[in-house]
CSV table of C-alpha atoms and ligand atoms in Angstrom, one decimal:
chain,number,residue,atom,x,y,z
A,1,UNK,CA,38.7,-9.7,-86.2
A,2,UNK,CA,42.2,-9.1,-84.0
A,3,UNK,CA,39.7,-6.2,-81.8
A,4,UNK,CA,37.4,-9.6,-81.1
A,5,UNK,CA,39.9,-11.8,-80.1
A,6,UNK,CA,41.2,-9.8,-77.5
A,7,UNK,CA,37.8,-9.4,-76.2
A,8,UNK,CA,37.5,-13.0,-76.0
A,9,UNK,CA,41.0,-13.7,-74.2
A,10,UNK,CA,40.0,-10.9,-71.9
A,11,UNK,CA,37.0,-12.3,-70.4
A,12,UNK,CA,38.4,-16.1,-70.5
A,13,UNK,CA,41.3,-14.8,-68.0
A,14,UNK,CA,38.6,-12.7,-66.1
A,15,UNK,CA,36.8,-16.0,-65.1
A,16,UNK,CA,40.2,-18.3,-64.8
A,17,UNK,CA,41.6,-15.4,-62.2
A,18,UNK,CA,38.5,-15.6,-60.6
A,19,UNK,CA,38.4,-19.3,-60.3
A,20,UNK,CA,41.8,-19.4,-58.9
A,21,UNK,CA,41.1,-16.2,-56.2
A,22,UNK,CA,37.6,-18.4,-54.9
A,23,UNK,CA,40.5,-21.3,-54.4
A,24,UNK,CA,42.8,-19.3,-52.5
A,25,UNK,CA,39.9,-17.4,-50.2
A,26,UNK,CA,38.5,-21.3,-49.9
A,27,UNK,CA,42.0,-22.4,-48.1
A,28,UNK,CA,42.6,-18.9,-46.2
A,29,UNK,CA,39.1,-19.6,-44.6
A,30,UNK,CA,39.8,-23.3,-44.0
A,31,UNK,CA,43.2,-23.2,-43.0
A,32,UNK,CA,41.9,-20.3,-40.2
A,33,UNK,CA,39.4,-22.4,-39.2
A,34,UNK,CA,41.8,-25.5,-38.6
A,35,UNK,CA,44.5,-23.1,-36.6
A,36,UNK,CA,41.6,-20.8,-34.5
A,37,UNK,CA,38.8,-22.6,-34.3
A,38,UNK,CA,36.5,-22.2,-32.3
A,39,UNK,CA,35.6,-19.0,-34.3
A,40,UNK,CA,32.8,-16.9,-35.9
A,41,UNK,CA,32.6,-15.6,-39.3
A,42,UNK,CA,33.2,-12.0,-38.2
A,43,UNK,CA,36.0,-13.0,-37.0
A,44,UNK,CA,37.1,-14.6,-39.9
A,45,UNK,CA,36.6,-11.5,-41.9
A,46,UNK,CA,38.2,-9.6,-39.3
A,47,UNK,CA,41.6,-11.9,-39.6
A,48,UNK,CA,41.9,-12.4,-43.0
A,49,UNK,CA,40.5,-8.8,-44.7
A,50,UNK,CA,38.3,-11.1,-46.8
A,51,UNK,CA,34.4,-9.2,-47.2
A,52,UNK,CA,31.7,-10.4,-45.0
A,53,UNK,CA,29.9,-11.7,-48.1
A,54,UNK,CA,31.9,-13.9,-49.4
A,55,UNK,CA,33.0,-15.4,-46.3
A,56,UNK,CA,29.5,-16.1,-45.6
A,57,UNK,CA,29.2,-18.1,-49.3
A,58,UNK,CA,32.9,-19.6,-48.3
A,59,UNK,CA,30.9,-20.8,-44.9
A,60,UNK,CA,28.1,-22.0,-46.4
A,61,UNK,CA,30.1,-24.4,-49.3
A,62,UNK,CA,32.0,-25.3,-46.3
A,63,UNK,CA,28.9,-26.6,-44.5
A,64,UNK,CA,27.6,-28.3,-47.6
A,65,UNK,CA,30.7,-30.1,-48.1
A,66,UNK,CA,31.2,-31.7,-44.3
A,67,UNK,CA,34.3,-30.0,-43.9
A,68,UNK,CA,32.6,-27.3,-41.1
A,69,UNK,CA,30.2,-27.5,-38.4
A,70,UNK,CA,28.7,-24.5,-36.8
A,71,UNK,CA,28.8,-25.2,-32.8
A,72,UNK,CA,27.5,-24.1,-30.1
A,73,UNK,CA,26.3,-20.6,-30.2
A,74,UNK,CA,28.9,-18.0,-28.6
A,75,UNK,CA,28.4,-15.6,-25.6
A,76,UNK,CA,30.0,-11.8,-26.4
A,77,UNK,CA,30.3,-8.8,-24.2
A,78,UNK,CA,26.6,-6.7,-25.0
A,79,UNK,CA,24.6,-9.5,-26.0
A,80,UNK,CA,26.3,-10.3,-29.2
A,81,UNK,CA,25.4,-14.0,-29.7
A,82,UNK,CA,27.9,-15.3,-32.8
A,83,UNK,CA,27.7,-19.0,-34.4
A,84,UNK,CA,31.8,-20.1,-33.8
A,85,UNK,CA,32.8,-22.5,-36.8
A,86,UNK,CA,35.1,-25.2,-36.7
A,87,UNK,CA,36.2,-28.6,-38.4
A,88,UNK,CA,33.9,-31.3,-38.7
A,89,UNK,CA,35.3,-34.1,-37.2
A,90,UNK,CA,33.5,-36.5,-38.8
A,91,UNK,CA,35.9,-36.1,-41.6
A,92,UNK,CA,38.0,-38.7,-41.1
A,93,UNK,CA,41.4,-40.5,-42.6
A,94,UNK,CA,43.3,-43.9,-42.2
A,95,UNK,CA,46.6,-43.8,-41.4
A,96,UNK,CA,49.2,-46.0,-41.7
A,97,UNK,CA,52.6,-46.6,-40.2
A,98,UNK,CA,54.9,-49.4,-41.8
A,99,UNK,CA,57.9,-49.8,-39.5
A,100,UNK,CA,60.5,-52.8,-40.1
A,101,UNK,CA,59.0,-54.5,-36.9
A,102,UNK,CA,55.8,-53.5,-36.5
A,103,UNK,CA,53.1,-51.3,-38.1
A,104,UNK,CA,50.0,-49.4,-37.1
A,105,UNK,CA,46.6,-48.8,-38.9
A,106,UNK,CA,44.9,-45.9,-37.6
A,107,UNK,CA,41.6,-43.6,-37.7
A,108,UNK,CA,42.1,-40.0,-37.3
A,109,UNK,CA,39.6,-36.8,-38.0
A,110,UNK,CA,40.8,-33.8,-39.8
A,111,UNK,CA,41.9,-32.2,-36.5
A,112,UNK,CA,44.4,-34.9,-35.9
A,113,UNK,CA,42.9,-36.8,-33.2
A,114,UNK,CA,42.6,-40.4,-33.1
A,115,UNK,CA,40.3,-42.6,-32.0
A,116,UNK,CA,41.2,-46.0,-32.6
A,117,UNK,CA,44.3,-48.0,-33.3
A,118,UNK,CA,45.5,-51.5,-34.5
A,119,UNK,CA,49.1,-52.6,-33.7
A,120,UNK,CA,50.1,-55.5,-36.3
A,121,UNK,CA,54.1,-57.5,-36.8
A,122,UNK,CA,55.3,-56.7,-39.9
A,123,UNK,CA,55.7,-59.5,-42.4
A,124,UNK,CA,58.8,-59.4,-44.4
A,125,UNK,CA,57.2,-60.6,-47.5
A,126,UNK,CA,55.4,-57.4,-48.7
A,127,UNK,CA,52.7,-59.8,-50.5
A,128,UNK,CA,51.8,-60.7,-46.8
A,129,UNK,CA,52.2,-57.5,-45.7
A,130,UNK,CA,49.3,-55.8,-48.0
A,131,UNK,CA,46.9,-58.2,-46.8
A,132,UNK,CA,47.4,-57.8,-43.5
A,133,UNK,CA,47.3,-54.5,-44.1
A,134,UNK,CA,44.4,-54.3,-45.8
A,135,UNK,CA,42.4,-56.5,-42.9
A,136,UNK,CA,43.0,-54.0,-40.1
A,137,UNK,CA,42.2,-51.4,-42.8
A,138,UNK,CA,38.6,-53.2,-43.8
A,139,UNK,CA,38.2,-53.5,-39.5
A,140,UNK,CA,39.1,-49.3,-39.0
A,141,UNK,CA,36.4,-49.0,-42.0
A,142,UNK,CA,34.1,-50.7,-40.0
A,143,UNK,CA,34.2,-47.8,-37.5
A,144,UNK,CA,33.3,-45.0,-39.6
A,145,UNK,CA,29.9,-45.8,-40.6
A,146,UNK,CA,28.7,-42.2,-41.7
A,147,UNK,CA,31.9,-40.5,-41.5
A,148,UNK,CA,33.6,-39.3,-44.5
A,149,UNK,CA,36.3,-41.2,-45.3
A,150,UNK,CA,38.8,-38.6,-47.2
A,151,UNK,CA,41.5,-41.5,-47.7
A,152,UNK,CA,44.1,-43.6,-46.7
A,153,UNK,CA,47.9,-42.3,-45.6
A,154,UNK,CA,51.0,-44.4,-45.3
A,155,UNK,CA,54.2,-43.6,-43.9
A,156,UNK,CA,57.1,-46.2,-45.7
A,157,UNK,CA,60.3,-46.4,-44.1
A,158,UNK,CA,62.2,-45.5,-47.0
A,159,UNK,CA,61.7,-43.5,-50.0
A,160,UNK,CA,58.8,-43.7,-52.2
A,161,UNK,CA,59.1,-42.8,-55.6
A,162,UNK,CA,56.1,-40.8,-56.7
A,163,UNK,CA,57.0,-41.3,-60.4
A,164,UNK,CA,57.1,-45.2,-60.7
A,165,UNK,CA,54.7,-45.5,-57.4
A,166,UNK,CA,57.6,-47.7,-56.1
A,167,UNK,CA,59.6,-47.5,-52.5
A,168,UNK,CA,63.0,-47.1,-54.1
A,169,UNK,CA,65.1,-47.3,-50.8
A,170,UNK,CA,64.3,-48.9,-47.6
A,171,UNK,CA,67.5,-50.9,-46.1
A,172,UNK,CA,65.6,-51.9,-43.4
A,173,UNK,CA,62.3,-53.1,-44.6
A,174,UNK,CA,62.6,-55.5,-47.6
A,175,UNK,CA,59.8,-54.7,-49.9
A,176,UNK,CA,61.4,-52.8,-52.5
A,177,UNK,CA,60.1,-52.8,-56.5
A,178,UNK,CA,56.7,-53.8,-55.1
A,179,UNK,CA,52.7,-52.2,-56.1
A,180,UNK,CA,51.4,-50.8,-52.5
A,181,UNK,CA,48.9,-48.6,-53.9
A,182,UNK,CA,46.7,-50.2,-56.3
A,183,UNK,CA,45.9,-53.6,-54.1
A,184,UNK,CA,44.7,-51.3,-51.2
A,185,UNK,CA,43.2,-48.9,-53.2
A,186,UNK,CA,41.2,-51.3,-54.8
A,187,UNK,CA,40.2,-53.0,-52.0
A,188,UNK,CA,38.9,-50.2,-50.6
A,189,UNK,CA,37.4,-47.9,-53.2
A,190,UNK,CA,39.9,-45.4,-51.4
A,191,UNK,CA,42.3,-42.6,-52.1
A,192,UNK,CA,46.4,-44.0,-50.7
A,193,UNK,CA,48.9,-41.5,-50.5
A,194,UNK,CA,52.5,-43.1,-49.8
A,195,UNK,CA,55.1,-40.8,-47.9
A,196,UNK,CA,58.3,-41.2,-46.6
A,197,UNK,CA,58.3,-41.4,-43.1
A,198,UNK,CA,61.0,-38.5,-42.3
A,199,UNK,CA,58.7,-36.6,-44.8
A,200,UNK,CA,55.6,-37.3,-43.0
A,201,UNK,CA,57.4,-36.1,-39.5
A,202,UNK,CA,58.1,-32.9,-41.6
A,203,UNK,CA,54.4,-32.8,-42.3
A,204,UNK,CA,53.1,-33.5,-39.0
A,205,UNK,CA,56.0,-30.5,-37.2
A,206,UNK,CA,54.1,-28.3,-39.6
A,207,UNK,CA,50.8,-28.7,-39.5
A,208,UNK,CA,50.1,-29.6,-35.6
A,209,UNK,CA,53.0,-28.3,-34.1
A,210,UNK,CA,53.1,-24.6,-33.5
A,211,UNK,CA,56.0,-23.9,-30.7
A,212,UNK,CA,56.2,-20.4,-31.2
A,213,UNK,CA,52.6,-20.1,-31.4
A,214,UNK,CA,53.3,-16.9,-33.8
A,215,UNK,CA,55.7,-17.3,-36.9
A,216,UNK,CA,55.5,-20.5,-39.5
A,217,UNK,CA,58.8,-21.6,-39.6
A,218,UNK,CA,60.3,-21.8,-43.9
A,219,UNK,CA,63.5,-24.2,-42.9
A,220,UNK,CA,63.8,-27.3,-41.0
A,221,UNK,CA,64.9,-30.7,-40.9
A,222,UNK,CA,63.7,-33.4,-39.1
A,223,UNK,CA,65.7,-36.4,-37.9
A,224,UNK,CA,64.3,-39.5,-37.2
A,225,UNK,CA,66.4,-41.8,-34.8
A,226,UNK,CA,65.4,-45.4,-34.1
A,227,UNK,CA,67.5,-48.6,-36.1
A,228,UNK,CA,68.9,-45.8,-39.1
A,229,UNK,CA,69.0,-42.5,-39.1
A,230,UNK,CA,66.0,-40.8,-41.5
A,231,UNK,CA,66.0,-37.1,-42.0
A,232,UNK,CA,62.9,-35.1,-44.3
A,233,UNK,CA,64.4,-31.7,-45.7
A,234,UNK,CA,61.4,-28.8,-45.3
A,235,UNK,CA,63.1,-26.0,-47.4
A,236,UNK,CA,62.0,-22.5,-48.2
A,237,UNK,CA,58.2,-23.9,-47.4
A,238,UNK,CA,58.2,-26.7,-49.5
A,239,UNK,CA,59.0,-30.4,-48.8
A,240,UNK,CA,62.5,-31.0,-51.0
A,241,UNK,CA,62.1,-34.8,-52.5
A,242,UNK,CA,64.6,-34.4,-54.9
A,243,UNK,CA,65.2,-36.6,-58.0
A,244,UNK,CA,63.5,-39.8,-57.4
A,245,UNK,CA,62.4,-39.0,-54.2
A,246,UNK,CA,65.7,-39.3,-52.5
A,247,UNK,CA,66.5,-36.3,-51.0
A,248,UNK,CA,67.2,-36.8,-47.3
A,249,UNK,CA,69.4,-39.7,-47.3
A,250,UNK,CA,72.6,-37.8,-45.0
A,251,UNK,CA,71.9,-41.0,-43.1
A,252,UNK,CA,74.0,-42.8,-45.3
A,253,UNK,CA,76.6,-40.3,-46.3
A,254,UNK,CA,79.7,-42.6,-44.9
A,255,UNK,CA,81.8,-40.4,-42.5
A,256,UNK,CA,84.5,-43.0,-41.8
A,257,UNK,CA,84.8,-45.2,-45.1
A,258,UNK,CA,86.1,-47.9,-43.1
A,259,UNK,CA,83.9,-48.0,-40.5
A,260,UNK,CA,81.2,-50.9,-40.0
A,261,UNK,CA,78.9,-52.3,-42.9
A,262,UNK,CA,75.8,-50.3,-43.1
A,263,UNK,CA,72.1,-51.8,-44.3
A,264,UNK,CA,73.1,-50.3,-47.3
A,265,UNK,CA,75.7,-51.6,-48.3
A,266,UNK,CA,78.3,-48.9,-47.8
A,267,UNK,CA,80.4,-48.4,-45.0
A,268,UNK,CA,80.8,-46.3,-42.4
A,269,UNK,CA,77.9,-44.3,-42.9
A,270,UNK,CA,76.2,-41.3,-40.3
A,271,UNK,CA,73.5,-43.9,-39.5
A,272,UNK,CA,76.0,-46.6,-38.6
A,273,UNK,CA,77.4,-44.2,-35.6
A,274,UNK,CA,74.6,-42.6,-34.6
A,275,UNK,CA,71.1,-44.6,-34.8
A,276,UNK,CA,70.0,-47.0,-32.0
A,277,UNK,CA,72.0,-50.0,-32.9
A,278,UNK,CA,75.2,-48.1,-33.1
A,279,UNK,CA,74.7,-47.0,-29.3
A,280,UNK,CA,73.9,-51.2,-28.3
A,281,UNK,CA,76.8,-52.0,-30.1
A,282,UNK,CA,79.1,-49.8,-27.9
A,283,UNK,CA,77.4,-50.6,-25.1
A,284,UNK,CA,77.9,-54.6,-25.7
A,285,UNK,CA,81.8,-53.9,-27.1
A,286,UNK,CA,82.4,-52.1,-23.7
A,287,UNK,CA,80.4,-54.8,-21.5
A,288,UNK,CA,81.6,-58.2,-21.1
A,289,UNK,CA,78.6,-59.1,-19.3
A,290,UNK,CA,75.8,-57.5,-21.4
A,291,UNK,CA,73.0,-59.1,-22.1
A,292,UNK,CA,72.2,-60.2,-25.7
A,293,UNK,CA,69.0,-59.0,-26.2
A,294,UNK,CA,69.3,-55.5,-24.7
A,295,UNK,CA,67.3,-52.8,-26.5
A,296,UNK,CA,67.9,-49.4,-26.7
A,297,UNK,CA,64.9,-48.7,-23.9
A,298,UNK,CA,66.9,-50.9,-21.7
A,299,UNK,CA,69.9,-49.3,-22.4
A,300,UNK,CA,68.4,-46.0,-21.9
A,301,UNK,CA,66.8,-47.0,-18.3
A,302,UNK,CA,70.7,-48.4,-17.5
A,303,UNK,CA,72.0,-45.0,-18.1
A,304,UNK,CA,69.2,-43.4,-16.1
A,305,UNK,CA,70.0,-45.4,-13.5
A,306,UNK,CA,73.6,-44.2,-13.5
A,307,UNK,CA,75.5,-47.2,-15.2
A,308,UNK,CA,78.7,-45.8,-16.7
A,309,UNK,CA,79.1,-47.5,-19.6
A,310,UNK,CA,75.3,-47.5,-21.2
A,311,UNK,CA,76.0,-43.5,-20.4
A,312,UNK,CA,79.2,-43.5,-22.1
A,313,UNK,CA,77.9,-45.6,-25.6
A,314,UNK,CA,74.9,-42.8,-25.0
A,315,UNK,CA,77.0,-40.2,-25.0
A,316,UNK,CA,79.3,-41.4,-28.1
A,317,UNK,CA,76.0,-41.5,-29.8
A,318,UNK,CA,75.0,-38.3,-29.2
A,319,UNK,CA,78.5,-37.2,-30.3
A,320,UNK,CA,78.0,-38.6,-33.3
A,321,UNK,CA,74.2,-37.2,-33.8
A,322,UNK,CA,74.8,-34.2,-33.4
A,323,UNK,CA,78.5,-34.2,-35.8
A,324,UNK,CA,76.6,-35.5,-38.5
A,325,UNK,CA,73.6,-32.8,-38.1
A,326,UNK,CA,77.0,-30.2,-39.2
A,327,UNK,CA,76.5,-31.4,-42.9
A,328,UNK,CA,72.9,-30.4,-42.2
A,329,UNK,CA,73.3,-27.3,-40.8
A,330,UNK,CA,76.3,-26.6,-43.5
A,331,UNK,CA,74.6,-27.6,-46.5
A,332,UNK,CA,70.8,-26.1,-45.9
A,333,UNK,CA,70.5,-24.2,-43.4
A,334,UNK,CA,67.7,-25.0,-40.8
A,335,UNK,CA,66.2,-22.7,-38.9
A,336,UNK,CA,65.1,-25.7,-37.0
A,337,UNK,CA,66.7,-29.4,-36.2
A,338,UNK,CA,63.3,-31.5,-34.8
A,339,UNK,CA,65.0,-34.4,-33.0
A,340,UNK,CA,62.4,-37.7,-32.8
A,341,UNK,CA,63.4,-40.8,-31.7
A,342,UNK,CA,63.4,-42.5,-28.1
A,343,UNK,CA,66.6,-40.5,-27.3
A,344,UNK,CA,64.4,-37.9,-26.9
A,345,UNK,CA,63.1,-39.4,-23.8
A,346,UNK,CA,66.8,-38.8,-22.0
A,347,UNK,CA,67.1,-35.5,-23.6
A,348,UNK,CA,68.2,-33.5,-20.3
A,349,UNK,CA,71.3,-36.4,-20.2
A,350,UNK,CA,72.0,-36.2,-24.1
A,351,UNK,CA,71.0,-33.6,-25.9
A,352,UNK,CA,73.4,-30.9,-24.4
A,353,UNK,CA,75.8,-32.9,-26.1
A,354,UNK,CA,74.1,-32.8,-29.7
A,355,UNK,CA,73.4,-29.1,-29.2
A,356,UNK,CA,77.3,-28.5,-28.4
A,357,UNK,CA,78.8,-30.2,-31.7
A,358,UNK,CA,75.8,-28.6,-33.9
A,359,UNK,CA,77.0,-25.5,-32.1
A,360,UNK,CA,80.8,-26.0,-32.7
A,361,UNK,CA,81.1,-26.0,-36.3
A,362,UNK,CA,78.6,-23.3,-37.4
A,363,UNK,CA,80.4,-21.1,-40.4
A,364,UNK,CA,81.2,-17.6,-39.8
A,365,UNK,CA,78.1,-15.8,-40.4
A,366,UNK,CA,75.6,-18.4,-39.8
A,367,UNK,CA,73.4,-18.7,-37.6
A,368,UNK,CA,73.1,-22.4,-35.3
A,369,UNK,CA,69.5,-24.1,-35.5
A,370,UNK,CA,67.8,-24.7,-32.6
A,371,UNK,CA,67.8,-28.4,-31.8
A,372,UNK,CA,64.1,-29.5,-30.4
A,373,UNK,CA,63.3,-32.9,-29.4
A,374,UNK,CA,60.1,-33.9,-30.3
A,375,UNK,CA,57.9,-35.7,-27.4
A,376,UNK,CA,55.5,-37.2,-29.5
A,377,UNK,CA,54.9,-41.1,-28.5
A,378,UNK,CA,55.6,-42.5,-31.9
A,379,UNK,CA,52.7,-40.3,-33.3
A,380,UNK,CA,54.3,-38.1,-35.2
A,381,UNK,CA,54.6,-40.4,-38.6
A,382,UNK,CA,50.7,-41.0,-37.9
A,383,UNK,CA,50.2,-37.5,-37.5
A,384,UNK,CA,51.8,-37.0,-40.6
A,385,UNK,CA,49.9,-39.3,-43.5
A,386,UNK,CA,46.8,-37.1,-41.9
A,387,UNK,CA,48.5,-34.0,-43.2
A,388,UNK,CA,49.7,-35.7,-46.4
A,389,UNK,CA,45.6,-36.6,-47.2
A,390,UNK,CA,44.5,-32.9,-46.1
A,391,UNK,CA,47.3,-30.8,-47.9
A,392,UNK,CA,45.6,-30.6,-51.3
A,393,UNK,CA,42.3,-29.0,-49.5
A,394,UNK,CA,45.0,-26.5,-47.6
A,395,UNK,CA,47.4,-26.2,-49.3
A,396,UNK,CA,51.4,-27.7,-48.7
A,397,UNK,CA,51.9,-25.4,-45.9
A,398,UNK,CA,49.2,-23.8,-43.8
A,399,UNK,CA,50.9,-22.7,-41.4
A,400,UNK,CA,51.3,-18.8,-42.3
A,401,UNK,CA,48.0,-17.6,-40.4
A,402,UNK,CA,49.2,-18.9,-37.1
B,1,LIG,ZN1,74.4,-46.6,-45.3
């Protein structure tokens, strides 16, 4: 009968909204834990206008599932003695760095910390690769006898496509069209999420870096400087991919189509005037006498020293940077530009300079980004494949109770 069937639909999206509210309550109280822990329940009822009671079931599924610890007991003013809560850190994920040169295999806990590292050369035949990979994976593993392992994360440099679980586009690292996922995964029983490295330094600014301390920021880019230039695109709260998983590639947008010969096979492009090598190669066409094998550290210590002419290729770097960030700025609108790269480390010298052509070309009515070089030791892409493995407990962007 029609009366019946309503009945019926009724009560089936009674339990389905349910469901989906216990989910969201299950992330608010995680994701305040992460941000403000140490804390005690009544806080957490306080903060997010949840009911004691069901924090308290939250708490206790929490607890079951390894993802909380209660610690040490609390001291308040009249004798009030709360539990505080936080992440268990014996929750744990392997993450992974693949650089052109060199790549890292690392153990971190949910909080982002790590605790041990393994620093391998990266083979250029990606067969090689995967097993060396998976070795200092199985030695990491070793380590985390009664942890739980939640998976493993891999920054690429290049773009991944999660459709065809292929890196699409990595002119510097030649191990395109080739399986990561299922040899590691296999070998390991594990969970491997693959990200873009750009991405993954999106992930990271998000979820461990709060400089404001007060308001999750919706728009920014990040751009990765070291032999290219990478950028990953954090629009409107989401991580934009694109079609294919391309989306970020202004590194190779050519702004002088007869420029140089770029790694991909254009010419001319942003990355070609702006990366690393672009800055060594004015240095050596201004120096007679440099020396073959500089790297951009060395050419970064000459300029802090005061030689003119690693300052000047420095500088026409910089220029560059920072004129290529306009197509950024024009075309989506960042509330933020995170800068990472070992420029960074000369930022007082340079970074006026990026600032100042970001600055010159804003449109009328916009509003400039805030240019912010990121000090983080190489850690951020690290930092990142732990956010990648925790976002589906979280949520994509946690960030809005900070
Ligand atoms: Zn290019």
């Amino acid at each position: 009968m029609p009366g019946e069937r309503r009945h019926f639909q009724a009560t089936s999206y009674k339990a389905a909204s349910s469901e989906v509210a216990r989910d969201i309550n299950r992330r608010i109280v995680l994701n305040l834990i992460r941000t403000r822990q140490p804390l005690s329940r009544a806080d957490l009822a306080r903060i997010s206008g949840l009911q004691r009671s069901t924090i308290s079931l939250i708490v206790e599924e929490l607890i079951k599932e390894h993802w909380v610890l209660e610690g040490p007991t609390g001291r308040l003013p009249r004798g009030r003695r709360p539990t505080f809560l936080r992440l268990n850190d014996d929750r744990v994920i392997i993450s992974v760095d693949i650089r052109p040169t060199q790549s890292t295999v690392a153990l971190a806990d949910v909080n982002g910390k790590f605790t041990a590292q393994q620093i391998m050369d990266t083979p250029a035949d990606p067969k090689a690769g995967v097993d060396a990979l998976i070795a200092r994976i199985q030695t990491i593993l070793r380590l985390c006898r009664g942890k739980k392992i939640e998976g493993i994360g891999i920054a690429l440099p290049g773009r991944y496509d999660h459709v065809s679980d292929r890196l699409v586009f990595a002119p510097n690292l030649p191990w395109r069209d080739f399986d990561l996922r299922t040899p590691i995964a296999r070998a390991t029983g594990l969970e491997v999420e693959m990200e873009n490295a750009a991405n993954a330094c999106v992930l990271a600014a998000v979820w461990f870096e709060r400089p404001d301390g007060s308001h999750a920021v919706r728009n920014l880019v990040v751009v990765t400087v070291s032999e290219g230039i990478g950028t990953g695109i954090f629009l409107n709260g989401q991580l934009a991919r694109g079609f294919n998983d391309m989306a970020g590639e202004f590194g190779h947008v050519p702004l002088e189509p007869d420029g140089p010969r770029c790694g991909c096979g254009s010419r001319g492009c942003w990355e070609v005037f702006g990366s690393n090598r672009a800055a060594l190669r004015y240095y050596q066409e201004s120096t007679a006498s440099a020396p073959a094998h500089l790297t951009f550290q060395d050419l970064l210590s000459l300029a802090d020293h005061g030689d003119p002419e690693a300052t000047k290729s420095l500088e026409k770097m910089a220029h560059y940077l920072g004129r290529g960030m306009r197509m950024i700025v024009a075309g989506l609108a960042p509330e933020r530009i995170i800068v990472i790269g070992d420029l960074t480390r000369s930022w007082r010298l340079f970074g006026p300079i990026i600032e100042a052509e970001v600055h010159d070309q804003v449109l009328p009515g916009g509003i400039p980004p805030r240019v912010i070089p990121a000090h983080e030791d190489g850690m951020a892409r690290l930092r990142g494949t732990v956010a990648l493995l925790l976002q589906k407990h979280f949520g994509a962007a946690p960030s809005s109770y900070n």
